[in-house]
Amino acid sequence: MNPAAGHPVQPFHFGSPQRRLFGLFHASTASLTRPAVLICNAFGQEAIRAHRMLRVLAERLAREGHPVLRFDYFGTGDSMGEDRDGDLAGWTEDVLQADRELCARSQSRRTVWVGMRLGATVALRAACRAPEGLLRLVLWDAVLDGARYLGYLRDRHIASLDYAFCLQTRPTARERAQDASLFRDEAIGFALSHALREQIGALSVASLNWPPAPVSTVALTDPDSADGRDLTAALAREATRVHAVVVRHGTDWTLDSAENSALVPAAALMALVQQVGAV
Amino acid sequence: MQETPLLFGPESNLVGVLTQPPVGTLPPMAFVLFNAGVIPRMGMHRFNVKLARALALQGQVALRFDIAGLGDSRNPIEAGDTRSQAVLDLQAAMDVVERRLGIRRFALIGMCSGAVNSFWTAIADQRVSAVLMFDGFWYHSLWSVPVCLWKRWHSLTWHDRIAQIVRRSKARLKALVAPKNTDATSPSLYAAYGNPPREEYVRNLQAIVDRGTSMYLVFSGDVLDEYSYAAQFRHAFARERFVNQVRCDFRTDIDHTFVSTDIQQRMIALVLDWVPEVRRASEAHQ
């Protein structure tokens, strides 16, 4: 196979008829068989922008012997459901469903989960349900402070509205945002249900639960971010259970243009491959 | 509504999702949606998914897919240049719908660089009976630049105007003393997609229209430097036969990336409003 052409994938639907999810299975292309990897994507515009990164990660892992499943939560990407159908409890069930699908397709009983941004938070919630065979949880820039995350998304949404048109409308979105009740039901082109907003808003470092042994947890954090600093402080209390790895990549995942930000930050890619491979 | 993930293309390298209406007979044509820039097949802010499902509720078939190298689609072993490969991939998308559903007429909806790919595919393939080009090629009339400058000036407050004059004066002074950069690239994001020479565009657009293909050009309120007023297309091509055969809208209430859900709904309404015209063009094409 021409290496430049990339690895073959198999797109498919899985899950119940009422909750059909879209998945992409990357079969291992190495002779050795290593634990299967489930990739949990970020949310909204961050997921669109991270698509390339997670495709490259999946291909890299498949070449090293890991069967990989990427999937879309209900109400996101190519899965059934509309934006407003998404909620954290449902997405947590989706992760567990995807894990069963991965085990069935890969014929593997051992899995590693990789979660990014809000996907890391959802994976962490699902991992606490201790699915059989989960060896390791790799969290990348997990969303730990839900209120701060919602505030950030609102801020980016307002900035996107003001940037969107050549001619500025008056009052600007920034001026209208003085009314705190505005710009709460969507985030950069994705509708947010009241339930999802409430669930995300309730996330906090203090409420974190780490998966029980024998699952090993690795958190990739950026100390330049507020979440990264909070996590570092929290992990000081959990040092024996969670391994922290510093990764600075400087990527803004909420941008909706291809300019000014790496789509596949090499430092993060290398760290993720290394942490998955360390099982 | 029924959705089917597909792997297709000569090397099974292309990934897509086929959306069909829940019941009833299949329409005479299908819509094809694909990448804008480097954004995956789901589209800007998941727009292609929302549009495909809205079309299915109206009884239409839509395939959304990634052209080679983008989204989840692999490059073929011997990929062509960007333009010719995109045309081959769009033809493979039409092939798979034709093979599965027997539909032989297609409407391409291309956004940004996708609009450009739609245009070249319409030239290459007679099965294309309708094309919607969103922020695709643009050609100035004599009025384009003055209208753009006038609109920009009038959109600013006096405070903004003074700040802009100061900012630009500083930049000019700085440029005067700075060493000249001979490698400077075009300042326009959109210039990178490249209009063909005007004569080539006129010849090809006339050929597409002459064979009965419905052409719909839509320009957003985000591209004022390139398209600044509603009649620009008519003025730029006043002497061409196609000027009364091509539908063209300037939508200042829609931005280039559909950044909010209400803008997405406006764009979906625009496409649904175009569907009867697409059906007529497809039936005339049979």
Coordinates of C-alpha atoms in Angstrom, one line a residue, chain A:
Chain A
M1 CA 0.0 0.0 0.0
N2 CA 1.2 3.5 -0.8
P3 CA 1.9 5.1 2.6
A4 CA 0.8 8.5 1.3
A5 CA -2.6 7.1 0.6
G6 CA -3.4 6.5 4.3
H7 CA -5.1 3.6 5.9
P8 CA -8.4 2.0 4.9
V9 CA -11.4 2.7 7.1
Q10 CA -14.8 1.2 7.4
P11 CA -17.8 3.6 8.0
F12 CA -20.9 2.1 9.6
H13 CA -23.8 2.7 11.9
F14 CA -24.2 1.0 15.3
G15 CA -26.4 1.3 18.4
S16 CA -30.1 0.9 18.8
P17 CA -32.5 2.0 16.1
Q18 CA -33.6 5.0 18.2
R19 CA -30.0 6.0 18.7
R20 CA -28.0 5.2 15.6
L21 CA -24.4 6.3 15.9
F22 CA -21.9 6.8 13.1
G23 CA -18.5 5.1 13.5
L24 CA -15.3 4.6 11.6
F25 CA -13.2 1.6 12.2
H26 CA -9.5 1.6 11.5
A27 CA -8.3 -2.0 11.4
S28 CA -4.7 -2.6 12.6
T29 CA -2.3 -2.9 9.7
A30 CA 0.6 -4.2 11.8
S31 CA 1.4 -7.9 12.3
L32 CA 1.3 -7.6 16.1
T33 CA -2.0 -7.0 17.9
R34 CA -2.2 -4.4 20.5
P35 CA -5.1 -3.1 22.7
A36 CA -8.0 -1.6 20.7
V37 CA -8.4 2.2 21.0
L38 CA -11.6 4.2 21.3
I39 CA -11.3 7.9 20.5
C40 CA -13.8 10.2 22.1
N41 CA -14.1 13.5 20.1
A42 CA -14.6 17.0 21.4
F43 CA -17.8 18.9 21.1
G44 CA -19.2 21.4 18.5
Q45 CA -16.8 23.5 16.6
E46 CA -13.9 22.0 18.5
A47 CA -14.9 18.6 17.1
I48 CA -15.0 19.9 13.5
R49 CA -11.6 21.5 13.9
A50 CA -10.1 18.4 15.6
H51 CA -11.3 16.0 13.0
R52 CA -8.0 16.0 11.1
M53 CA -6.0 15.6 14.3
L54 CA -8.0 12.6 15.4
R55 CA -7.9 11.0 11.9
V56 CA -4.1 11.2 11.9
L57 CA -4.0 9.9 15.4
A58 CA -6.1 6.9 14.5
E59 CA -4.0 6.1 11.4
R60 CA -0.8 6.4 13.4
L61 CA -2.2 4.0 16.1
A62 CA -3.5 1.5 13.5
R63 CA 0.0 1.4 11.9
E64 CA 1.4 0.5 15.3
G65 CA -1.0 -2.4 15.8
H66 CA -4.0 -0.8 17.5
P67 CA -7.5 -1.3 16.0
V68 CA -9.2 2.1 16.4
L69 CA -12.8 3.3 16.5
R70 CA -13.8 6.9 16.1
F71 CA -17.4 7.7 16.4
D72 CA -19.9 10.6 16.7
Y73 CA -22.1 11.0 19.8
F74 CA -25.9 11.2 19.3
G75 CA -26.9 14.5 17.9
T76 CA -23.3 15.3 16.6
G77 CA -21.4 14.7 13.4
D78 CA -22.9 12.0 11.1
S79 CA -24.8 10.3 13.9
M80 CA -28.6 10.6 14.1
G81 CA -30.2 13.3 16.2
E82 CA -30.2 17.0 16.1
D83 CA -27.8 19.4 17.9
R84 CA -30.4 19.9 20.7
D85 CA -30.7 16.1 21.3
G86 CA -27.2 16.0 22.9
D87 CA -26.7 15.5 26.6
L88 CA -23.8 14.3 28.8
A89 CA -25.7 11.3 30.3
G90 CA -26.6 10.1 26.8
W91 CA -23.1 10.6 25.5
T92 CA -21.7 8.7 28.4
E93 CA -23.8 5.8 27.4
D94 CA -22.7 6.3 23.8
V95 CA -19.0 5.8 24.9
L96 CA -19.9 2.5 26.6
Q97 CA -21.8 1.4 23.5
A98 CA -18.9 2.3 21.3
D99 CA -16.5 0.4 23.5
R100 CA -18.7 -2.7 23.1
E101 CA -18.8 -2.2 19.3
L102 CA -15.0 -1.7 19.2
C103 CA -14.4 -5.0 21.2
A104 CA -16.8 -6.9 18.8
R105 CA -15.2 -5.5 15.7
S106 CA -11.6 -5.9 16.8
Q107 CA -12.0 -9.2 18.6
S108 CA -10.0 -7.5 21.4
R109 CA -10.9 -7.6 25.1
R110 CA -8.4 -5.0 26.1
T111 CA -9.1 -1.3 25.3
V112 CA -7.6 2.1 25.8
W113 CA -9.7 5.3 25.6
V114 CA -8.5 8.6 24.3
G115 CA -10.7 11.6 25.0
M116 CA -10.2 15.2 23.9
R117 CA -11.7 18.4 25.5
L118 CA -15.3 17.7 26.4
G119 CA -14.8 14.2 25.0
A120 CA -12.2 13.6 27.7
T121 CA -14.7 14.6 30.3
V122 CA -17.4 12.3 28.9
A123 CA -14.8 9.4 28.7
L124 CA -13.9 10.0 32.3
R125 CA -17.5 9.7 33.4
A126 CA -18.0 6.5 31.4
A127 CA -14.7 5.0 32.7
C128 CA -16.0 5.3 36.2
R129 CA -18.6 2.7 35.2
A130 CA -15.5 0.4 35.0
P131 CA -16.2 -1.4 31.7
E132 CA -14.4 -4.7 31.6
G133 CA -11.1 -4.7 29.7
L134 CA -10.4 -0.9 29.9
L135 CA -6.7 -0.7 30.6
R136 CA -6.0 3.0 30.3
L137 CA -7.7 6.3 30.0
V138 CA -5.8 9.1 28.2
L139 CA -7.3 12.5 28.7
W140 CA -6.2 15.4 26.6
D141 CA -7.1 19.0 27.7
A142 CA -10.2 17.7 29.5
V143 CA -12.9 20.3 30.3
L144 CA -13.0 20.4 34.1
D145 CA -14.7 23.7 34.9
G146 CA -18.1 23.6 33.1
A147 CA -19.1 27.2 33.9
R148 CA -15.8 28.5 32.6
Y149 CA -16.1 26.3 29.4
L150 CA -19.7 27.7 28.7
G151 CA -18.4 31.2 29.3
Y152 CA -15.5 30.5 26.8
L153 CA -17.9 29.1 24.2
R154 CA -20.2 32.1 24.6
D155 CA -17.3 34.5 24.2
R156 CA -16.0 32.7 21.1
H157 CA -19.6 32.6 19.7
I158 CA -19.9 36.4 20.1
A159 CA -16.5 37.0 18.6
S160 CA -17.4 34.8 15.6
L161 CA -20.6 36.7 15.1
D162 CA -18.8 40.0 15.1
Y163 CA -16.1 38.7 12.8
A164 CA -18.6 37.0 10.4
F165 CA -19.7 39.9 8.2
C166 CA -17.6 42.5 6.4
L167 CA -20.0 45.3 7.6
Q168 CA -20.4 45.7 11.3
T169 CA -24.0 45.7 12.4
R170 CA -25.1 48.0 15.3
P171 CA -25.4 47.2 18.1
T172 CA -22.6 44.6 17.7
A173 CA -22.9 41.1 19.2
R174 CA -20.4 42.2 21.8
E175 CA -22.6 45.1 22.8
R176 CA -25.7 43.0 22.8
A177 CA -23.9 40.4 25.0
Q178 CA -24.2 42.8 27.9
D179 CA -27.6 41.2 28.3
A180 CA -26.5 38.0 30.0
S181 CA -29.6 36.1 28.8
L182 CA -28.5 36.3 25.2
F183 CA -26.2 33.9 23.3
R184 CA -26.7 31.0 25.7
D185 CA -28.6 28.6 23.5
E186 CA -25.9 28.0 20.9
A187 CA -22.2 27.8 20.7
I188 CA -20.4 28.8 17.4
G189 CA -23.1 27.4 15.1
F190 CA -24.2 24.5 17.3
A191 CA -27.4 24.6 19.3
L192 CA -27.1 23.9 23.0
S193 CA -30.1 22.4 24.8
H194 CA -31.0 23.7 28.3
A195 CA -30.3 20.3 29.7
L196 CA -26.8 20.1 28.1
R197 CA -26.0 23.6 29.4
E198 CA -27.0 22.7 32.9
Q199 CA -25.0 19.5 32.8
I200 CA -21.9 21.1 31.5
G201 CA -22.3 24.0 33.9
A202 CA -22.3 21.5 36.8
L203 CA -18.9 20.1 35.9
S204 CA -16.1 21.1 38.3
V205 CA -12.7 19.9 39.4
A206 CA -14.1 19.2 42.9
S207 CA -16.7 16.8 41.4
L208 CA -14.2 14.7 39.5
N209 CA -14.2 11.0 40.0
W210 CA -11.3 9.0 38.7
P211 CA -11.8 5.4 37.4
P212 CA -11.0 2.6 39.9
A213 CA -8.0 0.3 39.5
P214 CA -6.8 -1.4 37.5
V215 CA -7.5 1.4 35.0
S216 CA -4.5 3.7 34.7
T217 CA -5.3 7.3 33.9
V218 CA -3.0 9.8 32.1
A219 CA -3.9 13.5 31.8
L220 CA -2.2 15.5 29.1
T221 CA -2.5 19.1 30.2
D222 CA -1.4 22.5 29.0
P223 CA -0.2 24.6 32.0
D224 CA -0.8 27.7 30.0
S225 CA -4.5 27.2 30.2
A226 CA -6.7 27.7 33.3
D227 CA -8.0 24.1 33.1
G228 CA -4.5 22.9 32.9
R229 CA -3.5 24.8 36.1
D230 CA -6.6 23.5 37.9
L231 CA -5.9 20.0 36.9
T232 CA -2.3 20.2 37.9
A233 CA -3.5 21.3 41.4
A234 CA -6.1 18.6 41.6
L235 CA -3.6 15.9 40.5
A236 CA -1.3 16.9 43.3
R237 CA -3.8 15.3 45.5
E238 CA -4.2 12.3 43.2
A239 CA -0.6 11.7 42.4
T240 CA -0.6 8.0 42.9
R241 CA -3.7 7.4 40.7
V242 CA -3.3 9.8 37.8
H243 CA -0.2 10.5 35.8
A244 CA 0.1 14.0 34.4
V245 CA 2.0 14.9 31.2
V246 CA 2.6 18.5 30.1
V247 CA 1.9 19.2 26.4
R248 CA 1.9 22.7 25.1
H249 CA 0.4 23.0 21.6
G250 CA -1.2 26.4 21.4
T251 CA -4.1 25.3 19.2
D252 CA -7.4 27.2 19.3
W253 CA -9.9 24.5 18.5
T254 CA -12.8 26.9 18.2
L255 CA -11.5 28.8 15.1
D256 CA -13.7 28.3 12.1
S257 CA -11.1 29.1 9.5
A258 CA -8.0 27.1 8.6
E259 CA -5.7 30.1 9.3
N260 CA -3.3 30.8 12.1
S261 CA -3.5 27.5 14.0
A262 CA -2.0 24.0 13.4
L263 CA -4.6 21.4 12.5
V264 CA -2.3 18.6 13.7
P265 CA -0.1 19.8 16.5
A266 CA 2.9 17.5 16.4
A267 CA 3.7 17.6 20.1
A268 CA 0.3 16.5 21.1
L269 CA 0.2 13.8 18.5
M270 CA 3.5 12.3 19.6
A271 CA 2.5 12.5 23.3
L272 CA -0.9 10.7 22.6
V273 CA 0.7 7.9 20.6
Q274 CA 3.4 7.4 23.2
Q275 CA 0.8 7.3 26.1
V276 CA -1.4 4.8 24.3
G277 CA 1.6 2.7 23.3
A278 CA 2.8 2.6 26.9
V279 CA 0.1 0.1 27.9

